[in-house]
Structures are given as C-alpha cells and as structure tokens.
Coordinates of C-alpha atoms and ligand atoms in Angstrom, one line a residue:
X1 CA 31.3 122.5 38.6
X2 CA 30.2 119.2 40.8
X3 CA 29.6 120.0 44.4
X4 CA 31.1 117.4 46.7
X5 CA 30.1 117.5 50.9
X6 CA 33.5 115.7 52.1
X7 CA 33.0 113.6 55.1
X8 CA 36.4 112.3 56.7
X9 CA 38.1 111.2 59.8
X10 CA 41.2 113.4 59.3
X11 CA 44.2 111.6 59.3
X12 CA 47.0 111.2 57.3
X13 CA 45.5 110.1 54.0
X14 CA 42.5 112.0 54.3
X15 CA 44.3 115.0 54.5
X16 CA 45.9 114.2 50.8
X17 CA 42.1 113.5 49.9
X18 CA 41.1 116.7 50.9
X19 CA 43.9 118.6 49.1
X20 CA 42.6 116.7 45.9
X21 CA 39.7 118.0 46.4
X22 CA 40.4 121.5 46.9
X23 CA 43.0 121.8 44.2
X24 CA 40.5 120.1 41.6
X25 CA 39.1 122.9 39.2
X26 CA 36.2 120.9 38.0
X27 CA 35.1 120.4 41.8
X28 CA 33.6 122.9 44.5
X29 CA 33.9 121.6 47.7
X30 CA 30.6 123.4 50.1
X31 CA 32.0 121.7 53.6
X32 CA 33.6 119.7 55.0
X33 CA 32.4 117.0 58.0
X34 CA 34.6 115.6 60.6
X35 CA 33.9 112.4 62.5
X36 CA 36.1 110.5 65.2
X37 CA 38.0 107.2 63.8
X38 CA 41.3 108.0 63.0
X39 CA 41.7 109.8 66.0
X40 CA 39.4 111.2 68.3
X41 CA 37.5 114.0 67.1
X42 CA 38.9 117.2 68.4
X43 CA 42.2 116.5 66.6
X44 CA 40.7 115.3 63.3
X45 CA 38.8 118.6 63.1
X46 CA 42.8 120.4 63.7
X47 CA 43.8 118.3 61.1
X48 CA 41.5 118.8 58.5
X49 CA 41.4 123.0 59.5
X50 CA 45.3 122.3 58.9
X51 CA 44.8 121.1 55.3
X52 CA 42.6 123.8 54.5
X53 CA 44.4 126.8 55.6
X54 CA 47.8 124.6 53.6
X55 CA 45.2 124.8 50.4
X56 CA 44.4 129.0 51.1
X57 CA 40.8 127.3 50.9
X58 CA 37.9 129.5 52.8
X59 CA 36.0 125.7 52.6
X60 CA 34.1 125.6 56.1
X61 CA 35.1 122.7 58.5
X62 CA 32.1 120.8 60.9
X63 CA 32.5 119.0 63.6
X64 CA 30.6 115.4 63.8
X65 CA 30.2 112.9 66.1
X66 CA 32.3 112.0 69.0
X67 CA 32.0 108.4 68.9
X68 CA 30.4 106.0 66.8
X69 CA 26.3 104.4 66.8
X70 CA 26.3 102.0 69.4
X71 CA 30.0 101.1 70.6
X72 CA 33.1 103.2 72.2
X73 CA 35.6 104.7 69.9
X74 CA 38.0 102.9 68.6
X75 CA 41.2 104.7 67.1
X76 CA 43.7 104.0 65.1
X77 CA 47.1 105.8 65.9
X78 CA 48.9 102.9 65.5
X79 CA 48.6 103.1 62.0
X80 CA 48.8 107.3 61.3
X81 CA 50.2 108.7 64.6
X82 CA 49.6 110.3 67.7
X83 CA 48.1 113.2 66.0
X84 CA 47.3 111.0 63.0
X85 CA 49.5 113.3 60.6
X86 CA 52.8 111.7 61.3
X87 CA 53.8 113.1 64.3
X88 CA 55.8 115.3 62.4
X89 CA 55.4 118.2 64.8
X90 CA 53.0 120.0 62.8
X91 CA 51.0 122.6 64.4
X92 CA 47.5 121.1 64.4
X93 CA 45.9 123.0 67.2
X94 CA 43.9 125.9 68.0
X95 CA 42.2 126.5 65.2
X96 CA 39.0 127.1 65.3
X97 CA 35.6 124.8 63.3
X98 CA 32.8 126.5 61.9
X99 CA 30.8 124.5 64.4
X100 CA 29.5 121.1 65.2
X101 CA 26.6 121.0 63.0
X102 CA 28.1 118.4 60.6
X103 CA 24.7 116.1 60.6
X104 CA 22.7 119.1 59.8
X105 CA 25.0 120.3 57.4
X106 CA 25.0 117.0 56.0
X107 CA 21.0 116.9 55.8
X108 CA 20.6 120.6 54.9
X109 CA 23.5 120.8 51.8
X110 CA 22.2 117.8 50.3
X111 CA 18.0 118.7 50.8
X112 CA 19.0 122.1 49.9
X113 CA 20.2 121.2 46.4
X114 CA 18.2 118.1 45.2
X115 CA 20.2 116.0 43.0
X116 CA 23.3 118.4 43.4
X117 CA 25.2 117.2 45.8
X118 CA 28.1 114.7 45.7
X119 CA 28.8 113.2 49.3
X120 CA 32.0 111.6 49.5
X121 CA 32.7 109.5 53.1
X122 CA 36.6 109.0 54.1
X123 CA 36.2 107.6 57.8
X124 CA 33.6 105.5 59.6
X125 CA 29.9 106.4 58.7
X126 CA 28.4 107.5 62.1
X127 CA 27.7 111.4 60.7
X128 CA 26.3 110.1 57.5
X129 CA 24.2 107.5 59.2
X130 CA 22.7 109.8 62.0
X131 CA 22.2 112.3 59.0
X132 CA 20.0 109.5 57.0
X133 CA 18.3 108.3 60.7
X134 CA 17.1 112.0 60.9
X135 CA 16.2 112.8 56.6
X136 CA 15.9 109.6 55.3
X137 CA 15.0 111.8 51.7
X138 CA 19.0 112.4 51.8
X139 CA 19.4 109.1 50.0
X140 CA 16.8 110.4 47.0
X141 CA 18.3 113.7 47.5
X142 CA 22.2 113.2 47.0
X143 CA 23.5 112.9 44.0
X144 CA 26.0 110.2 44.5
X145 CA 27.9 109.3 47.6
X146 CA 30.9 108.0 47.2
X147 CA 32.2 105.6 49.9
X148 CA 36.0 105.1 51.0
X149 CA 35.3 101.2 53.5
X150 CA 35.2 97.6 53.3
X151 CA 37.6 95.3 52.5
X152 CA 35.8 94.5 48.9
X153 CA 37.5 91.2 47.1
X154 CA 40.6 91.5 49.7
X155 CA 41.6 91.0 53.0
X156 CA 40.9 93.1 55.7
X157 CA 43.3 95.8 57.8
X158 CA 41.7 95.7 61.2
X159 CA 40.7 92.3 61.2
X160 CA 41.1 89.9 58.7
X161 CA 37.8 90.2 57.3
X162 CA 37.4 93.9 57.8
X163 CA 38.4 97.2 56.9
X164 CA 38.6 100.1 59.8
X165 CA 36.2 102.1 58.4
X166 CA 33.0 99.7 58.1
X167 CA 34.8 97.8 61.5
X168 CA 35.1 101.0 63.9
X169 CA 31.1 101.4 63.0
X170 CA 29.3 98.7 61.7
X171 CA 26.1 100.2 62.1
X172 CA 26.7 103.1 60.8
X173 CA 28.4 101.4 57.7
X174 CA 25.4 99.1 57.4
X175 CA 22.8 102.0 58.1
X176 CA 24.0 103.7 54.8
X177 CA 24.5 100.6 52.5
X178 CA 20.7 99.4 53.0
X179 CA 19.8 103.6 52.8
X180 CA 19.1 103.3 49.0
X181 CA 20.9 106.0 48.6
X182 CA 23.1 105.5 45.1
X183 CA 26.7 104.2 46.2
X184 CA 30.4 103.4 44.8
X185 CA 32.3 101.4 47.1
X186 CA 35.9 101.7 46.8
X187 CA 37.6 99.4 49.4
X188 CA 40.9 98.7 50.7
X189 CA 41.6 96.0 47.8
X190 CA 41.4 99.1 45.7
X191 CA 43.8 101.3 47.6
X192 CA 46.4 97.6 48.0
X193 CA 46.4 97.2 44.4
X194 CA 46.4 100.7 42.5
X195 CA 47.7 103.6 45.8
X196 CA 50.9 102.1 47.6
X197 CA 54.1 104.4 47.5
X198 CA 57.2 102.2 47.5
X199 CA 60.6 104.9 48.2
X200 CA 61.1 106.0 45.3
X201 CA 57.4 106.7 44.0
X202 CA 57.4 108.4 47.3
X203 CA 60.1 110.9 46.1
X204 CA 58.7 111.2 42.5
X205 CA 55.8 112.6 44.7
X206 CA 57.8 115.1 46.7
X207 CA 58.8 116.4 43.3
X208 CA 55.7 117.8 43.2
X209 CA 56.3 120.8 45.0
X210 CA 55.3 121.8 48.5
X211 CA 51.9 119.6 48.8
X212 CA 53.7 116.9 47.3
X213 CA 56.2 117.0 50.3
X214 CA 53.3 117.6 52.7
X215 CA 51.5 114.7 51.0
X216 CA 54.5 112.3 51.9
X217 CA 55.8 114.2 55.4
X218 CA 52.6 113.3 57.0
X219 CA 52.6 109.4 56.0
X220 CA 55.7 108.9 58.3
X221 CA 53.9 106.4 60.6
X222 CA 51.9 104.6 58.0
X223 CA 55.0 104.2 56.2
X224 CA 56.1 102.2 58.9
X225 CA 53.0 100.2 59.9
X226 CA 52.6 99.5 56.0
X227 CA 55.5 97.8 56.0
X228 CA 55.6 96.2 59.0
X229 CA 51.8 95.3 59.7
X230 CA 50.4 95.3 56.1
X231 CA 53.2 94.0 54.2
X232 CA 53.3 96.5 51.5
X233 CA 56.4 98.0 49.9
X234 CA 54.9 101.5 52.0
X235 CA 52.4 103.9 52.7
X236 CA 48.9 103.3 50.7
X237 CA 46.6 106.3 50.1
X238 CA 42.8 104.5 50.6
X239 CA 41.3 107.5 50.8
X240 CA 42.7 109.7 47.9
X241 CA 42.0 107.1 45.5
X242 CA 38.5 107.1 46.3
X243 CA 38.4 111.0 45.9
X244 CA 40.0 110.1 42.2
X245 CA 37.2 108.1 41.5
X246 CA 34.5 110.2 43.3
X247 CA 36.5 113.8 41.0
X248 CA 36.9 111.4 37.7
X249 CA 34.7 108.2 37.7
X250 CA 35.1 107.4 34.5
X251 CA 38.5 106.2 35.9
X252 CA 36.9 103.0 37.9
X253 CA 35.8 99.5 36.6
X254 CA 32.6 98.7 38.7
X255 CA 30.1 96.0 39.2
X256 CA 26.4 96.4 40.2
X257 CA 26.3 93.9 43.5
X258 CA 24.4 93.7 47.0
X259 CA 26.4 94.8 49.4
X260 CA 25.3 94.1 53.5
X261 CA 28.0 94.7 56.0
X262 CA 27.9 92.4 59.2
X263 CA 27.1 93.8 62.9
X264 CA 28.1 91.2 65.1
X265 CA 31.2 91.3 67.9
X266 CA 32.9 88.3 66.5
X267 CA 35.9 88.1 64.0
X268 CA 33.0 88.9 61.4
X269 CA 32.4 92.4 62.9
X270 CA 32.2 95.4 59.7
X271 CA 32.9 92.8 57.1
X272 CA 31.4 93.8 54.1
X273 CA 29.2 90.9 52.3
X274 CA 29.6 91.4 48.5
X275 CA 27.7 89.1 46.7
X276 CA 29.7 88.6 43.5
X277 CA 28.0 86.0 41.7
X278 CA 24.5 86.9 42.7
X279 CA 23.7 83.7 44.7
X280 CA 21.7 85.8 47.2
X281 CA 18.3 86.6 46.0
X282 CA 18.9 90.2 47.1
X283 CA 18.8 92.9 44.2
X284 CA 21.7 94.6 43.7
X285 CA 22.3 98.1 45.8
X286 CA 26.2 98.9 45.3
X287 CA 28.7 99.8 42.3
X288 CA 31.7 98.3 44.0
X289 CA 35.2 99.6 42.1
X290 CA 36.8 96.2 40.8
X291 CA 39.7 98.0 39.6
X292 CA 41.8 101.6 39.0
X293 CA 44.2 102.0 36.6
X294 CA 47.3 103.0 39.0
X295 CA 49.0 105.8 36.1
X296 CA 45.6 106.9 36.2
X297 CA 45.4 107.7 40.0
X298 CA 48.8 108.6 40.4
X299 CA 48.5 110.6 37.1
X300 CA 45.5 113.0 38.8
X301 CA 47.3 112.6 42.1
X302 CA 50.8 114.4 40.5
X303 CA 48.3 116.7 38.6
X304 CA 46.8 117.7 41.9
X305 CA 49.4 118.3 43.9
X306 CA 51.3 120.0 41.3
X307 CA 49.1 123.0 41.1
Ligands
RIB401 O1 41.0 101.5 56.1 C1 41.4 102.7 55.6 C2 40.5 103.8 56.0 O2 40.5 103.9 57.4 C3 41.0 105.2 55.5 O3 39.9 106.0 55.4 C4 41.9 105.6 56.7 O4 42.0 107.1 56.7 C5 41.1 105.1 57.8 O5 40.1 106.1 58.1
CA402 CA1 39.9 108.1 56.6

C-alpha cells in the first residue's frame, strides 16, 4: 500500500479529497495536516475531524499554522461558506485534533520512512514550507509530493493571474517549488477542464450513496459562486482531482517544466511562472499535469464514493 501525509485547508472540496483518500484500498493515509486558507484554522481542523469520523477512519488529524509566512490570512468563504462546508448546518465543532504538531509530523513521517512517503498538499503551503525551512532532507526524503495550486496554462480564481492556493502564500508556494523536492503540479486549469459538476452530473453523484450526497450537500456555496464568479456550469472539485492523480498517476499527461511562483504585492502576487517552451535557461524542476481524462476522474471519483 502507498502512504500518503494529506496536507489541506479543509473546506468543501478538500473534504471530498479526503474521503478519496480514505476509501482508496490501494492507499494508507498516516495523518492528516491542517492549515488556515479556506477558513481559519480552528474550523478547517472541525472540518477535516468531520470527514474522518463520516469515513469511520481512526486517521489522526494535526493542526498547522494559523496564518501564512509573511502576510495576514486571507480566507476565502466567499467561495465555500461560512464554515467552508456549505453552511449546510453540519455539526463541525467540538471535536477534538490529535494536536498541533503538523510541521513535525510533516518532518518526522516523511524522515521516518525515507523514500515512503507520498505528501499530497490541498491548501496554501505554509505547513509544508515551515516543515522544509526546519529539514530541508524532506525534499530527498519524500517520495513524491503532489501539489493541488497555481493557475497552470489558465486563468486565475483569486486574481486573474493566480490561483488561491499559491496567492494566499506566495512564499510558502515558492519556498516548496525551488525545495528540489520531486513535484506534480495539478492547477486550477486542470480542475476547469476535467472536475466541474453541471446539475445533473451533480445528481448522478448523489447516486452514489451517502458520501455521494455528502460529496454534493457540502458544495452548496461553491455551486453558487461557480456559477456566478467563475462562470462554470457549477461546482469544480480542484482538489479531488489532484488526489486522483496523486492515488492513480498513470491517469495524468505531464510535462517536465521550471516552475517559479511570483512574490510581489501587485496583480502578479502567487502567479505561477511555467516556462513552457523552455526560453528560460532554468532546468526543469516541475511535472505540471497538462491534462486528465474527465471519465477517468469521475470514474475513480463514483468508484470512491460508492464504497
Ligand atoms: O484554488 C482552489 C484551491 O483553493 C482548492 O484547494 C480549494 O480548496 C482552495 O483551497
Ligand atoms: Ca483546499
């Protein structure tokens, strides 16, 4: 079985990530890491212990950093809710987190097991960055690290240029690209093209039983702001497409490319720099996902949430 660390920002699609995750047989899942974006941080730990008791999963849940590198914290419940689940009146309080060790988790999972580990990253990149600040050997230590951020060949969803994840903590995001540490980059173009739910791929999802409805239930306020903001036929699932390609990714068309993402304050800030053609004289450091087949994402997805 392939070990994944899960690193995530728990809102609405990161909680369909998660169940992925848990419900895949070929996977074992040794923690999971929480870190504010979404929402703040207290409530994306709820959410994530949510999912996990939903999945009858023991899988221990850490809490991360409360804000990102350098810059306040910027959330986003505009796009997933008050509570970032839908405001659906689920109960997503008073649990309680293993601790808030994530960064040493983080560093001590993937040291412990050299070449072991998969790390895949759902929300802005401030725990994993911190983690690679303290053990820099993490990025010869993991054994892949799949990344959910960036905008890749499309436009941004915070900005026009960028994506929230690389955007709410550029430094973070940059941090980890120039770690060395071997990366897929599966970006919001990926999620736009191959993971929006019109209506009635909605429902064919809630025919999946009681995870399927969860799945949906808790994309009531990104179904909205898809619509509206992003002008998609509804809700997109960024984040559980990446955890298709980080469980199966023999599903993703890649290309080797540097990859920087850009720090500054202006319209520019958590853009990620791709340089397709190779113009740069800067040696490739990314596999960035150029394509998923969608029957193949919504094929695992059904799968998944069947079981
Ligand atoms: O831009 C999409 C990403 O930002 C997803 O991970 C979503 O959950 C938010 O964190
Ligand atoms: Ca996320």
């Amino acid at each position: 079985m392939r070990r994944l660390l899960i690193d995530t920002d728990t809102a609405s699609d990161d909680a369909v990530a998660l169940v992925m995750a848990l419900q895949e047989p070929t996977v074992s899942v040794d923690a999971i890491t929480v870190v504010a974006g979404n929402v703040p941080l207290p409530q994306a730990v709820q959410n994530a212990l949510y999912t996990v008791e939903l999945c009858s999963s023991g899988v221990p849940v850490f809490a991360g950093r409360s804000a990102p590198l350098m810059r306040r914290l910027q959330t986003a419940e505009v796009v997933h809710g008050k509570d970032g689940m839908g405001d659906i009146g689920l109960p997503l309080s008073g649990r309680t987190s293993a601790g808030n060790s994530a960064v040493d988790v983080i560093i001590d999972t993937i040291m412990g097991s050299p070449g072991e580990v998969t790390l895949v990253t759902l929300g802005p990149l401030t725990n994993v960055a911190i983690a690679l600040l303290r053990e820099p050997a993490i990025a010869e230590s993991v054994a892949h690290c799949f990344v959910m951020g960036g905008a890749g060949s499309g436009p941004g969803n915070v900005t026009p240029l960028a994506e929230f994840n690389f955007w709410c903590d550029p430094e973070a995001a940059r941090t980890v690209v120039r770690s060395g540490m071997p990366l897929t980059h599966i970006g919001w173009d990926i999620s736009v093209a191959s993971a929006t739910f019109d209506p009635d791929e909605a429902a064919a999802l809630r025919t999946c039983g009681p995870l399927g409805e969860y799945s949906v239930n808790i994309q009531a306020v990104l179904d909205i702001y898809a619509k509206e903001a992003s002008g998609i036929p509804g809700f997109d699932l960024p984040d559980p497409i990446a955890m298709a390609v980080a469980i199966d990714p023999s599903i993703a068309t890649t290309a080797r490319r540097h990859v920087d993402v850009l720090i500054g304050d202006g319209a520019d800030r958590g853009k990620d720099v791709i340089d397709w053609h190779g113009v740069a004289d800067q040696d490739p450091n990314v596999d960035v996902v150029t394509h998923v087949p969608r029957e193949a994402f919504v094929g695992m997805l059904h799968r998944l949430l069947a079981e």
